[in-house]
Coordinates of C-alpha atoms in Angstrom, one line a residue:
M1 CA 0.2 0.1 0.4
P2 CA 1.7 3.3 -1.4
P3 CA 2.0 6.3 2.2
L4 CA -0.4 8.5 2.7
R5 CA -0.3 12.1 1.1
P6 CA -0.2 14.7 3.7
F7 CA -3.5 15.7 3.0
A8 CA -5.0 12.5 3.5
I9 CA -3.3 11.9 7.0
G10 CA -5.2 15.2 8.4
A11 CA -8.2 14.1 7.4
A12 CA -7.7 10.4 9.1
V13 CA -6.4 12.3 12.2
L14 CA -9.8 15.1 11.7
A15 CA -12.3 12.1 11.4
L16 CA -10.9 9.9 14.4
A17 CA -11.3 13.8 16.2
L18 CA -14.6 13.9 15.1
C19 CA -15.4 10.4 15.7
T20 CA -14.3 10.6 19.6
A21 CA -16.1 13.9 20.1
C22 CA -19.2 11.8 18.9
S23 CA -18.3 9.1 21.0
A24 CA -17.4 11.8 23.9
A25 CA -21.0 13.5 23.4
R26 CA -23.6 10.2 23.2
P27 CA -24.6 9.6 26.6
Q28 CA -23.7 6.2 28.4
Q29 CA -25.8 4.2 30.2
D30 CA -24.3 3.7 34.1
T31 CA -24.8 0.4 35.0
D32 CA -21.8 -0.4 37.6
S33 CA -24.1 0.8 40.6
V34 CA -27.9 -0.4 39.1
R35 CA -28.2 -3.1 41.3
P36 CA -31.0 -6.3 39.1
P37 CA -33.4 -7.9 41.8
A38 CA -32.7 -11.6 42.9
A39 CA -34.4 -14.2 40.9
N40 CA -36.9 -15.5 42.4
A41 CA -37.4 -12.9 45.3
V42 CA -41.0 -13.0 46.8
F43 CA -43.3 -10.3 45.3
D44 CA -45.8 -8.4 46.3
Y45 CA -47.6 -5.9 43.2
Q46 CA -49.4 -3.3 45.1
L47 CA -50.5 -0.4 41.7
G48 CA -53.5 0.0 43.3
G49 CA -51.9 1.5 47.0
A50 CA -50.1 0.5 49.6
Y51 CA -49.9 -1.6 52.5
S52 CA -48.1 -3.2 54.6
P53 CA -46.4 -5.8 52.4
P54 CA -47.0 -9.6 54.1
R55 CA -43.3 -10.4 56.0
N56 CA -42.2 -12.8 54.0
V57 CA -41.9 -10.5 51.1
R58 CA -38.9 -9.3 49.4
A59 CA -39.9 -7.2 46.6
V60 CA -42.4 -4.9 46.0
S61 CA -43.8 -2.6 43.3
R62 CA -45.7 0.4 44.1
D63 CA -47.2 3.7 42.1
R64 CA -44.3 6.3 42.2
T65 CA -46.5 8.5 43.9
A66 CA -45.9 6.1 47.3
K67 CA -43.0 5.7 49.5
P68 CA -40.7 3.3 49.4
V69 CA -40.4 0.5 51.4
P70 CA -36.9 0.0 54.4
G71 CA -35.5 -3.2 53.6
L72 CA -37.0 -4.5 50.8
Y73 CA -36.1 -4.2 46.7
N74 CA -38.6 -1.5 45.5
I75 CA -39.7 -0.8 42.5
C76 CA -41.3 2.5 41.1
Y77 CA -44.2 2.8 39.0
V78 CA -44.6 4.8 36.3
N79 CA -47.0 5.2 33.2
A80 CA -44.5 6.3 31.1
F81 CA -46.2 5.3 27.7
Q82 CA -49.9 6.5 28.4
A83 CA -52.2 9.1 30.3
Q84 CA -53.3 8.0 33.9
P85 CA -57.5 8.4 32.6
D86 CA -57.2 11.0 36.4
D87 CA -54.1 12.8 34.3
T88 CA -56.1 13.6 31.2
D89 CA -56.9 17.2 31.7
T90 CA -53.6 18.2 32.4
W91 CA -52.2 16.3 29.1
Q92 CA -54.8 18.2 27.1
A93 CA -53.8 21.5 28.6
R94 CA -50.2 21.7 29.3
H95 CA -48.8 19.3 26.0
P96 CA -51.8 18.3 24.3
E97 CA -49.1 17.9 21.1
L98 CA -47.5 15.0 22.7
L99 CA -50.9 12.8 23.3
L100 CA -51.2 10.4 20.4
R101 CA -53.7 11.2 17.7
D102 CA -56.0 9.7 14.9
D103 CA -57.0 10.9 11.4
D104 CA -59.3 13.0 13.0
G105 CA -57.7 15.0 15.7
K106 CA -59.4 12.8 18.4
P107 CA -56.9 11.2 20.9
V108 CA -56.2 7.2 20.8
I109 CA -57.6 6.0 23.6
D110 CA -56.8 2.5 25.4
Q111 CA -60.1 1.6 26.4
D112 CA -59.7 -1.5 28.9
W113 CA -58.5 1.1 30.9
D114 CA -59.2 5.0 29.3
E115 CA -55.8 6.1 29.3
P116 CA -54.8 7.9 25.9
L117 CA -51.6 7.5 24.6
L118 CA -48.6 9.4 24.5
D119 CA -46.8 10.3 21.1
I120 CA -43.3 8.8 20.9
S121 CA -43.6 8.7 16.9
T122 CA -40.7 11.1 16.1
A123 CA -37.5 11.9 18.4
A124 CA -38.4 15.4 18.5
K125 CA -41.6 14.7 20.7
R126 CA -39.6 11.7 22.7
K127 CA -37.3 14.1 23.7
S128 CA -40.3 16.5 25.4
L129 CA -41.9 13.9 26.0
M130 CA -38.7 12.9 28.5
D131 CA -38.8 16.9 29.8
V132 CA -41.6 15.0 32.2
V133 CA -41.2 11.2 32.3
G134 CA -37.3 12.3 33.1
P135 CA -38.4 14.1 36.4
W136 CA -40.6 11.3 37.5
I137 CA -37.6 8.9 37.1
D138 CA -35.8 11.2 38.7
G139 CA -38.3 11.3 41.5
C140 CA -38.2 7.4 41.9
A141 CA -34.3 8.1 42.6
K142 CA -34.9 10.3 45.2
A143 CA -37.1 8.6 47.0
G144 CA -35.0 5.9 47.7
Y145 CA -36.5 2.8 45.0
D146 CA -34.2 0.4 43.6
A147 CA -36.0 0.0 40.3
V148 CA -38.2 1.3 37.9
E149 CA -41.0 -0.4 35.8
P150 CA -42.1 2.1 32.8
D151 CA -45.4 0.6 31.9
N152 CA -47.4 0.2 28.8
L153 CA -44.7 -0.1 26.6
D154 CA -47.0 -2.6 24.0
S155 CA -49.1 1.1 23.9
Y156 CA -47.7 0.5 20.0
E157 CA -50.7 -2.5 19.7
R158 CA -53.7 -0.2 20.3
S159 CA -52.3 3.2 18.3
R160 CA -54.7 2.2 15.6
N161 CA -51.4 1.2 13.6
K162 CA -49.9 5.3 14.4
L163 CA -46.8 3.9 16.1
S164 CA -44.5 0.7 15.9
V165 CA -42.3 -1.5 17.9
R166 CA -39.4 0.7 16.6
H167 CA -41.1 3.9 17.7
A168 CA -41.5 1.7 21.0
A169 CA -38.0 0.5 21.6
A170 CA -36.3 3.9 20.8
F171 CA -38.5 5.7 23.5
A172 CA -37.7 2.8 26.4
E173 CA -33.5 3.3 25.2
L174 CA -34.5 6.9 26.8
L175 CA -35.8 5.3 29.7
A176 CA -33.1 3.3 30.2
R177 CA -30.4 5.8 30.1
R178 CA -32.8 8.1 32.6
A179 CA -32.6 4.9 35.2
H180 CA -29.5 3.9 34.4
Q181 CA -28.1 7.6 35.3
R182 CA -29.8 7.7 38.2
H183 CA -28.8 4.0 39.2
L184 CA -31.8 2.4 39.4
A185 CA -32.4 -0.5 37.4
I186 CA -35.4 -1.0 35.0
A187 CA -37.8 -3.1 33.9
Q188 CA -39.2 -4.3 30.8
K189 CA -43.1 -4.5 31.3
N190 CA -44.7 -7.4 28.4
T191 CA -44.6 -7.7 25.3
T192 CA -42.4 -10.6 24.0
D193 CA -41.9 -8.3 21.0
L194 CA -38.6 -6.5 22.0
L195 CA -37.2 -9.0 24.1
S196 CA -34.8 -9.5 21.4
R197 CA -33.5 -5.8 21.5
R198 CA -34.0 -5.7 25.7
K199 CA -30.2 -5.7 25.5
R200 CA -29.6 -2.7 23.3
I201 CA -32.7 -0.8 24.9
G202 CA -30.9 -1.5 28.3
F203 CA -33.2 -3.8 30.2
D204 CA -32.0 -5.5 33.8
F205 CA -35.8 -7.1 34.8
A206 CA -39.0 -8.0 33.5
V207 CA -42.4 -7.7 35.1
V208 CA -44.8 -10.0 33.2
E209 CA -48.5 -9.8 33.4
E210 CA -50.2 -13.1 32.3
C211 CA -47.5 -14.8 30.9
T212 CA -48.9 -18.8 31.7
R213 CA -52.1 -17.6 29.9
Y214 CA -50.4 -16.0 27.1
K215 CA -47.4 -19.0 27.1
E216 CA -45.0 -16.4 27.6
C217 CA -43.0 -17.0 30.6
T218 CA -40.2 -19.5 28.7
D219 CA -39.3 -16.6 26.6
F220 CA -39.2 -14.2 29.2
A221 CA -37.4 -16.4 32.1
D222 CA -34.6 -17.4 29.7
A223 CA -34.1 -13.9 28.5
Y224 CA -33.6 -12.7 32.1
D225 CA -31.9 -15.7 34.0
N226 CA -34.8 -15.9 35.9
R227 CA -35.4 -12.2 37.1
I228 CA -39.0 -12.1 36.2
F229 CA -41.6 -11.2 38.2
V230 CA -44.8 -12.8 37.1
V231 CA -48.7 -11.7 37.7
E232 CA -51.1 -13.0 36.8
Y233 CA -55.0 -12.1 37.5
R234 CA -56.8 -15.7 37.0
K235 CA -56.6 -18.5 39.4
Q236 CA -56.5 -21.4 36.7
D237 CA -53.2 -19.5 35.1
F238 CA -51.7 -19.1 38.7
A239 CA -52.1 -22.8 39.6
A240 CA -50.6 -23.5 36.2
A241 CA -47.6 -21.2 36.9
C242 CA -46.9 -22.7 40.3
R243 CA -46.9 -26.1 38.9
S244 CA -44.5 -25.1 35.7
W245 CA -42.5 -22.4 37.2
G246 CA -43.0 -22.2 41.5
K247 CA -39.1 -23.3 42.2
R248 CA -38.2 -20.9 39.2
L249 CA -40.0 -17.6 39.7
S250 CA -41.8 -15.4 41.8
I251 CA -44.8 -15.4 40.8
T252 CA -48.1 -13.8 42.2
L253 CA -51.7 -14.0 41.8
R254 CA -53.0 -10.6 42.0
D255 CA -57.0 -9.5 41.5
R256 CA -57.3 -7.2 37.9
D257 CA -57.4 -4.0 39.3
V258 CA -54.5 -4.3 42.2
R259 CA -56.9 -3.3 45.0
P260 CA -55.1 -2.4 48.7
A261 CA -54.9 -5.0 51.3
G262 CA -58.6 -4.7 52.9
A263 CA -60.1 -3.4 50.3
D264 CA -63.2 -5.4 48.5
G265 CA -61.9 -8.1 45.8
Y266 CA -58.2 -7.9 46.9
T267 CA -56.6 -10.9 46.3
D268 CA -53.0 -11.7 46.7
E269 CA -51.1 -15.3 46.9
R270 CA -48.1 -16.8 45.8
C271 CA -46.4 -20.1 44.9

């Protein structure tokens, strides 16, 4: 190979410098101080209201507005991909452009939970959403949580084809980066569609609803080395999960509204 001419050497040095600068400017995920949960830790799912967990519980998930439990592994629930029903008016007033809208300009609604979907369809909107959701994650860290559980990762399935898996993965990467910067682990919440992208996104463990019913437990367990929390809502699925996975995975039976202890309809069982 002939020697490089001076201008070629200069161009190469400049390209290397630019590449190094780009790498330095790109935010890195800090996973050194992130602590994922232990496999098969006894789990309590308290999204409907905080209460004193049973004595054998080692991990608990609570809404971001609740306080963590001293001595347990605490997971902070954040509705990151949809708006809470009681927050809809706030989103409409302050961030109307960040609600996903149909062809008639009306918000696209998750009919099961009456939750408007957030618009993660462009990089600009995802960045603007992080100005809202990012501080929620910061609040989880400040409160003393160990991890964050961003819900409705699969909102694209309810988006009337306005959103895609790619959009969900891109926003999840931003959430994971923010969580890791705050020394929080982050959970993949449902959807096997994103299991193949879990490492690139930065997920550390999973919280999975009804994986027995939909025959997804094996996929999640293998992907996360059993660091998954399984929540079933039907007794037959819970019984089947315990038979198949009881010695390997953390499995909980809850009422679908995840009511607090003492409320009518409250259900909370473990293998």
